[in-house]
Coordinates of N, CA and C in Angstrom, one line a residue:
M24 N 99.0 -0.7 -28.9 CA 100.1 -0.8 -29.6 C 100.7 0.5 -29.4
S25 N 101.8 0.8 -28.7 CA 102.6 2.1 -28.6 C 103.4 2.4 -29.8
S26 N 103.8 3.7 -29.9 CA 104.2 4.1 -31.0 C 105.7 3.5 -31.3
S27 N 106.4 3.2 -30.0 CA 107.6 2.4 -30.3 C 107.3 0.9 -31.1
D28 N 106.3 0.2 -30.3 CA 105.8 -0.9 -31.1 C 105.5 -0.7 -32.6
K29 N 105.1 0.5 -33.0 CA 104.7 0.6 -34.3 C 105.9 1.1 -35.0
F30 N 106.9 1.6 -34.5 CA 108.3 1.8 -35.4 C 109.0 0.4 -35.4
S31 N 109.0 -0.5 -34.4 CA 109.6 -1.8 -34.6 C 108.9 -2.8 -35.5
L32 N 107.7 -2.6 -35.6 CA 107.0 -3.3 -36.7 C 107.4 -2.9 -37.9
S33 N 107.2 -1.5 -38.0 CA 107.7 -0.9 -39.5 C 109.2 -1.4 -39.9
H34 N 110.0 -0.9 -38.8 CA 111.2 -1.4 -39.0 C 111.5 -2.9 -39.6
Y35 N 110.8 -3.8 -38.7 CA 110.9 -5.1 -39.3 C 110.5 -5.4 -40.5
W36 N 109.2 -4.8 -40.9 CA 108.8 -5.2 -42.4 C 110.1 -4.4 -43.5
K37 N 110.5 -3.5 -43.2 CA 111.5 -2.6 -44.2 C 112.8 -4.0 -44.1
I38 N 113.2 -4.3 -43.0 CA 114.2 -5.3 -43.0 C 114.1 -6.4 -43.8
C39 N 112.6 -7.0 -43.5 CA 112.1 -8.2 -44.4 C 112.3 -8.2 -45.8
H40 N 111.6 -6.9 -46.2 CA 111.6 -6.6 -47.7 C 112.9 -6.5 -48.2
A41 N 114.0 -5.7 -47.6 CA 115.4 -5.6 -47.8 C 115.9 -7.0 -48.2
I42 N 115.7 -8.1 -47.3 CA 116.2 -9.4 -47.3 C 115.7 -10.2 -48.5
R43 N 114.2 -10.0 -48.7 CA 113.7 -10.6 -49.6 C 114.1 -10.1 -51.2
R44 N 114.3 -8.8 -51.3 CA 114.9 -8.3 -52.4 C 116.3 -8.7 -52.8
R45 N 117.1 -8.8 -51.6 CA 118.4 -9.3 -52.1 C 118.3 -10.9 -52.3
L46 N 117.5 -11.7 -51.7 CA 117.5 -13.1 -51.9 C 117.0 -13.0 -53.4
L47 N 115.9 -12.5 -53.8 CA 115.4 -12.6 -55.3 C 116.4 -12.1 -56.1
A48 N 117.4 -11.1 -55.8 CA 118.4 -10.9 -56.9 C 119.3 -12.0 -57.2
R49 N 119.4 -13.0 -56.5 CA 120.2 -14.1 -56.6 C 119.3 -15.3 -57.5
L50 N 118.2 -15.1 -57.7 CA 117.6 -16.0 -58.7 C 118.1 -15.7 -60.1
R51 N 118.3 -16.9 -60.7 CA 118.8 -16.8 -62.1 C 117.9 -17.5 -63.1
F52 N 118.3 -17.4 -64.3 CA 117.5 -18.3 -65.4 C 117.8 -19.6 -65.2
C53 N 119.1 -19.9 -65.0 CA 119.0 -21.5 -64.8 C 118.4 -22.1 -63.6
H54 N 117.8 -21.4 -62.7 CA 117.0 -21.7 -61.6 C 115.6 -22.1 -62.2
L55 N 115.3 -21.0 -63.1 CA 113.9 -21.1 -63.7 C 113.9 -22.5 -64.6
Q56 N 114.9 -22.5 -65.4 CA 114.8 -23.8 -66.5 C 115.0 -24.8 -65.5
M57 N 115.7 -25.1 -64.4 CA 115.6 -26.2 -63.6 C 114.3 -26.4 -63.0
V58 N 113.7 -25.4 -62.4 CA 112.2 -25.6 -62.0 C 111.2 -26.2 -63.1
A59 N 111.4 -25.5 -64.3 CA 110.5 -25.7 -65.5 C 110.6 -27.4 -65.8
E60 N 111.7 -27.8 -65.8 CA 112.2 -29.1 -66.2 C 111.7 -30.0 -65.1
V61 N 111.9 -29.8 -63.8 CA 111.2 -30.5 -62.8 C 109.7 -30.6 -62.8
E62 N 109.0 -29.7 -63.3 CA 107.5 -29.7 -63.5 C 107.3 -30.7 -64.7
R63 N 108.0 -30.5 -65.9 CA 107.8 -31.0 -67.1 C 108.2 -32.7 -66.6
A64 N 109.1 -33.1 -66.1 CA 109.5 -34.5 -65.8 C 108.6 -35.2 -65.0
G65 N 108.1 -34.4 -63.9 CA 107.0 -34.8 -62.8 C 107.9 -35.7 -61.7
S66 N 109.1 -35.8 -61.8 CA 109.7 -36.5 -60.8 C 111.2 -35.7 -60.8
L67 N 111.9 -35.9 -59.6 CA 113.5 -35.3 -59.5 C 114.4 -36.1 -60.4
S68 N 114.4 -37.4 -60.3 CA 115.1 -38.4 -61.0 C 115.1 -38.2 -62.5
K69 N 113.8 -38.1 -62.9 CA 113.6 -38.0 -64.5 C 114.2 -36.4 -65.0
A70 N 114.0 -35.5 -64.0 CA 114.6 -34.3 -64.3 C 116.1 -34.2 -64.1
A71 N 116.6 -34.7 -63.3 CA 118.1 -34.7 -63.1 C 118.7 -35.4 -64.2
T72 N 118.3 -36.5 -64.8 CA 118.7 -37.0 -65.9 C 119.0 -36.0 -67.2
K73 N 117.6 -35.2 -67.4 CA 117.5 -34.5 -68.3 C 118.5 -33.3 -68.2
L74 N 118.6 -32.8 -66.9 CA 119.6 -31.8 -66.7 C 121.0 -32.1 -66.5
N75 N 121.4 -33.5 -66.4 CA 122.8 -34.0 -66.4 C 123.0 -33.7 -64.7
L76 N 122.2 -33.9 -64.0 CA 122.7 -33.6 -62.6 C 122.4 -35.0 -61.8
T77 N 123.0 -35.1 -60.8 CA 122.6 -36.1 -59.7 C 121.4 -35.7 -59.1
Q78 N 120.6 -36.8 -58.7 CA 119.2 -36.3 -58.0 C 119.4 -35.7 -56.8
P79 N 120.4 -35.9 -55.9 CA 120.7 -35.2 -54.7 C 121.1 -34.0 -55.0
A80 N 121.8 -33.6 -56.1 CA 122.2 -32.3 -56.4 C 121.1 -31.5 -57.1
L81 N 120.1 -31.9 -57.6 CA 118.9 -31.3 -58.0 C 118.1 -31.1 -56.9
S82 N 117.7 -32.0 -56.0 CA 116.8 -31.8 -54.7 C 117.5 -30.8 -54.0
K83 N 118.9 -30.5 -53.9 CA 119.5 -29.3 -53.1 C 119.3 -28.1 -53.7
A84 N 119.4 -28.2 -55.2 CA 119.2 -26.9 -55.9 C 117.8 -26.6 -55.9
L85 N 116.8 -27.4 -55.9 CA 115.4 -27.1 -55.6 C 115.1 -26.4 -54.2
K86 N 115.8 -27.0 -53.4 CA 115.5 -26.6 -52.0 C 116.1 -25.1 -51.7
E87 N 117.3 -24.9 -52.3 CA 117.8 -23.6 -52.3 C 116.9 -22.7 -53.0
V88 N 116.1 -22.7 -54.4 CA 115.2 -22.0 -55.1 C 114.2 -21.7 -54.1
E89 N 113.8 -22.8 -53.6 CA 112.5 -22.7 -52.6 C 112.7 -21.8 -51.5
G90 N 114.2 -21.9 -51.0 CA 114.5 -21.0 -49.8 C 114.4 -19.5 -50.2
L91 N 115.1 -19.4 -51.5 CA 115.2 -18.1 -52.1 C 113.8 -17.3 -52.1
L92 N 112.9 -18.0 -52.6 CA 111.4 -17.6 -52.8 C 110.7 -17.5 -51.6
G93 N 111.0 -18.3 -50.7 CA 110.3 -18.2 -49.3 C 109.1 -19.0 -49.4
F94 N 109.0 -19.9 -50.2 CA 107.9 -21.0 -50.1 C 108.1 -22.3 -50.9
T95 N 107.4 -23.4 -50.6 CA 107.6 -24.7 -51.5 C 106.9 -24.8 -52.7
L96 N 107.7 -25.0 -53.8 CA 106.9 -25.1 -55.1 C 106.3 -26.5 -55.2
F97 N 106.7 -27.6 -54.8 CA 106.2 -28.9 -55.0 C 105.9 -29.3 -53.7
K98 N 104.9 -30.3 -53.6 CA 104.5 -31.2 -52.5 C 105.5 -32.5 -53.0
R99 N 106.1 -33.1 -52.1 CA 106.9 -34.3 -52.6 C 106.2 -35.7 -52.0
S100 N 106.1 -36.6 -52.7 CA 105.4 -37.7 -52.3 C 106.1 -39.1 -52.9
T101 N 105.5 -40.3 -52.6 CA 106.0 -41.4 -53.1 C 105.7 -41.4 -54.5
R102 N 104.6 -40.8 -54.9 CA 104.0 -40.8 -56.3 C 104.7 -39.9 -57.2
G103 N 105.5 -38.9 -56.7 CA 106.3 -38.0 -57.5 C 106.1 -36.5 -57.0
L104 N 105.9 -35.6 -57.5 CA 105.8 -33.9 -57.2 C 104.5 -33.6 -57.6
Q105 N 104.1 -32.8 -57.0 CA 102.7 -32.0 -57.4 C 102.7 -30.6 -56.9
K106 N 102.4 -29.6 -57.9 CA 102.7 -28.2 -57.6 C 101.8 -27.8 -56.4
T107 N 102.7 -26.9 -55.6 CA 101.8 -26.2 -54.7 C 101.0 -25.1 -55.5
P108 N 99.9 -24.4 -54.9 CA 99.4 -23.2 -55.6 C 100.4 -22.2 -56.0
Q109 N 101.4 -21.8 -54.8 CA 102.2 -20.8 -55.5 C 103.2 -21.4 -56.4
G110 N 103.5 -22.9 -56.3 CA 104.2 -23.3 -57.4 C 103.7 -23.1 -58.7
A111 N 102.2 -23.3 -58.7 CA 101.6 -23.2 -60.0 C 102.0 -21.8 -60.6
I112 N 101.7 -20.8 -59.9 CA 102.2 -19.4 -60.2 C 103.7 -19.2 -60.7
V113 N 104.3 -19.8 -60.1 CA 106.0 -19.6 -60.4 C 106.2 -20.3 -61.7
M114 N 105.5 -21.5 -61.9 CA 105.7 -22.3 -63.2 C 105.3 -21.4 -64.1
R115 N 104.2 -20.9 -64.0 CA 103.5 -20.0 -65.2 C 104.3 -18.9 -65.6
G116 N 105.0 -18.0 -64.4 CA 105.9 -17.0 -64.8 C 107.2 -17.6 -65.3
A117 N 107.7 -18.9 -64.7 CA 109.1 -19.3 -65.3 C 109.0 -19.6 -66.9
T118 N 107.8 -20.2 -67.1 CA 107.5 -20.4 -68.7 C 107.7 -19.2 -69.5
L119 N 106.7 -18.3 -69.1 CA 106.6 -16.9 -69.7 C 107.9 -16.3 -69.9
L120 N 108.8 -16.4 -69.0 CA 110.4 -15.7 -68.8 C 111.0 -16.5 -69.9
L121 N 111.2 -17.8 -69.7 CA 112.0 -18.4 -70.6 C 111.6 -18.5 -72.1
K122 N 110.3 -18.6 -72.3 CA 110.0 -18.3 -73.5 C 110.3 -16.7 -74.3
E123 N 110.2 -15.8 -73.4 CA 110.6 -14.5 -73.8 C 112.1 -14.5 -73.9
L124 N 113.0 -15.0 -73.2 CA 114.2 -15.0 -73.4 C 114.7 -15.7 -74.7
H125 N 114.1 -16.7 -74.9 CA 114.2 -17.4 -76.4 C 113.9 -16.6 -77.3
H126 N 112.6 -15.9 -77.4 CA 112.4 -15.0 -78.4 C 113.4 -13.8 -78.6
F127 N 113.6 -12.9 -77.6 CA 114.6 -12.0 -77.9 C 115.9 -12.3 -78.1
H128 N 116.3 -13.5 -77.7 CA 117.5 -14.0 -78.3 C 117.7 -14.3 -79.8
A129 N 116.5 -14.9 -80.2 CA 116.2 -15.2 -81.5 C 116.2 -13.9 -82.3
E130 N 115.6 -12.8 -82.0 CA 115.3 -11.5 -82.5 C 116.8 -10.8 -82.6
A131 N 117.3 -11.1 -81.9 CA 119.0 -10.2 -81.8 C 119.7 -11.0 -82.9
E132 N 119.7 -12.3 -82.7 CA 120.5 -13.2 -83.8 C 120.0 -12.9 -85.2
A133 N 118.7 -12.6 -85.3 CA 118.2 -12.4 -86.6 C 118.5 -10.9 -87.0
A134 N 118.6 -10.1 -86.3 CA 119.2 -8.8 -86.6 C 120.7 -8.8 -87.0
G135 N 121.6 -9.6 -86.7 CA 122.8 -9.8 -87.0 C 123.6 -8.6 -86.6
S136 N 124.9 -8.6 -87.1 CA 125.9 -7.7 -86.7 C 125.5 -6.0 -87.3
E137 N 124.7 -6.2 -88.6 CA 124.2 -5.0 -89.0 C 123.3 -4.3 -88.3
G138 N 122.5 -4.9 -87.3 CA 121.5 -4.4 -86.5 C 120.2 -4.2 -87.2
R139 N 119.8 -5.0 -88.1 CA 118.7 -4.9 -88.9 C 117.6 -5.0 -87.8
I140 N 116.5 -4.4 -88.1 CA 115.3 -4.5 -87.2 C 114.4 -5.8 -87.6
A141 N 114.5 -6.8 -86.6 CA 114.0 -8.1 -86.9 C 112.7 -8.4 -86.1
A142 N 111.7 -9.1 -86.5 CA 110.6 -9.2 -85.5 C 109.9 -10.6 -86.2
V143 N 109.4 -11.4 -85.3 CA 108.9 -12.8 -85.7 C 107.4 -12.6 -85.1
L144 N 106.5 -12.7 -86.4 CA 105.1 -12.5 -86.2 C 104.5 -14.1 -86.0
R145 N 103.9 -14.6 -85.0 CA 103.4 -15.6 -85.0 C 101.7 -15.5 -85.2
L146 N 101.0 -16.1 -86.1 CA 99.6 -16.0 -86.1 C 99.1 -17.6 -85.9
G147 N 97.8 -17.4 -85.4 CA 97.0 -18.6 -85.0 C 95.5 -18.5 -85.5
A148 N 95.3 -19.4 -86.1 CA 93.9 -19.5 -86.9 C 93.4 -20.9 -87.0
P149 N 91.9 -20.8 -87.1 CA 91.5 -22.4 -87.3 C 91.9 -23.0 -88.4
A150 N 92.0 -24.2 -88.4 CA 92.6 -25.1 -89.3 C 91.9 -24.6 -90.7
F151 N 90.9 -24.6 -91.1 CA 90.3 -24.3 -92.4 C 90.7 -22.7 -93.0
L152 N 90.9 -21.9 -92.0 CA 91.4 -20.5 -92.3 C 92.9 -20.6 -92.4
A153 N 93.5 -21.4 -91.7 CA 95.2 -21.6 -91.9 C 95.5 -22.1 -93.2
V154 N 94.6 -23.0 -94.0 CA 95.0 -23.5 -95.0 C 94.4 -22.8 -96.3
S155 N 93.3 -22.1 -96.2 CA 92.8 -21.3 -97.3 C 93.0 -20.1 -97.2
L156 N 92.5 -19.4 -96.3 CA 92.8 -17.8 -96.3 C 94.1 -17.1 -95.8
L157 N 94.4 -17.6 -94.9 CA 95.7 -17.2 -94.1 C 97.0 -17.1 -95.1
P158 N 97.3 -18.2 -95.8 CA 98.4 -18.0 -96.7 C 98.5 -16.8 -97.5
A159 N 97.3 -16.6 -98.3 CA 97.0 -15.4 -99.2 C 97.2 -14.1 -98.7
V160 N 96.5 -14.0 -97.6 CA 96.8 -12.6 -96.8 C 98.1 -12.4 -96.3
V161 N 98.8 -13.6 -95.5 CA 100.4 -13.3 -95.1 C 101.2 -13.2 -96.2
A162 N 101.2 -13.8 -97.4 CA 102.3 -13.9 -98.4 C 102.8 -12.6 -98.7
P163 N 102.0 -11.5 -99.0 CA 102.4 -10.4 -99.2 C 103.3 -9.8 -98.2
A164 N 102.8 -9.9 -97.0 CA 103.6 -9.4 -95.9 C 104.9 -9.8 -95.8
G165 N 105.0 -11.2 -96.0 CA 106.4 -11.7 -95.9 C 107.5 -11.5 -97.1
Q166 N 106.8 -11.2 -98.0 CA 107.6 -10.9 -99.2 C 109.0 -9.9 -98.6
G167 N 110.3 -10.4 -99.0 CA 111.5 -9.8 -98.5 C 112.2 -10.2 -97.3
A168 N 111.3 -11.1 -96.4 CA 111.7 -11.6 -95.4 C 112.6 -12.9 -95.7
P169 N 113.5 -13.3 -95.2 CA 114.4 -14.3 -95.3 C 113.6 -15.6 -95.0
A170 N 113.5 -16.6 -96.1 CA 112.7 -17.8 -96.3 C 113.0 -18.5 -94.8
D171 N 114.3 -18.5 -94.2 CA 114.3 -19.4 -93.2 C 113.8 -18.8 -91.9
R172 N 113.4 -17.6 -92.0 CA 112.6 -17.0 -90.8 C 111.2 -17.3 -90.8
R173 N 110.6 -17.7 -92.1 CA 109.3 -17.9 -91.9 C 108.9 -19.2 -91.3
E174 N 108.3 -19.2 -90.0 CA 108.1 -20.7 -89.2 C 106.5 -21.0 -89.3
P175 N 106.2 -21.9 -90.0 CA 104.9 -22.3 -89.7 C 104.7 -23.0 -88.3
L176 N 103.7 -23.0 -87.7 CA 103.3 -23.2 -86.1 C 102.9 -24.7 -86.5

């Protein structure tokens, strides 16, 4: 491979990276919500109904997201949709991002216009500890917290 070939290959990868960055910048949370709903529903028609879209519109939007990402998220068959290996990774990430979006919105809302520092602490424990020991340990920490912000799991 000559030095001009190396330059061309290097230049090609830089261009590809710039294109990918620009395309991923167009990905929105609504796309993640759509993809997560398609996974939950297991079919485009069920997901379209839940999202108040037509099935062709949802199919087109899913293809656009797959185009932005550069790979297929679902294998389509007569039995419905099945995640591809890359699709499973995207679903996991989409779920985490959507949960985080919900959490920081709830935290900002709890802080109110005064800007109180607010946080939600979620604890998990085996059933016997959750009923017996955990309430006694957590109760003192929750004093002074608004009752409507204490959420049992």
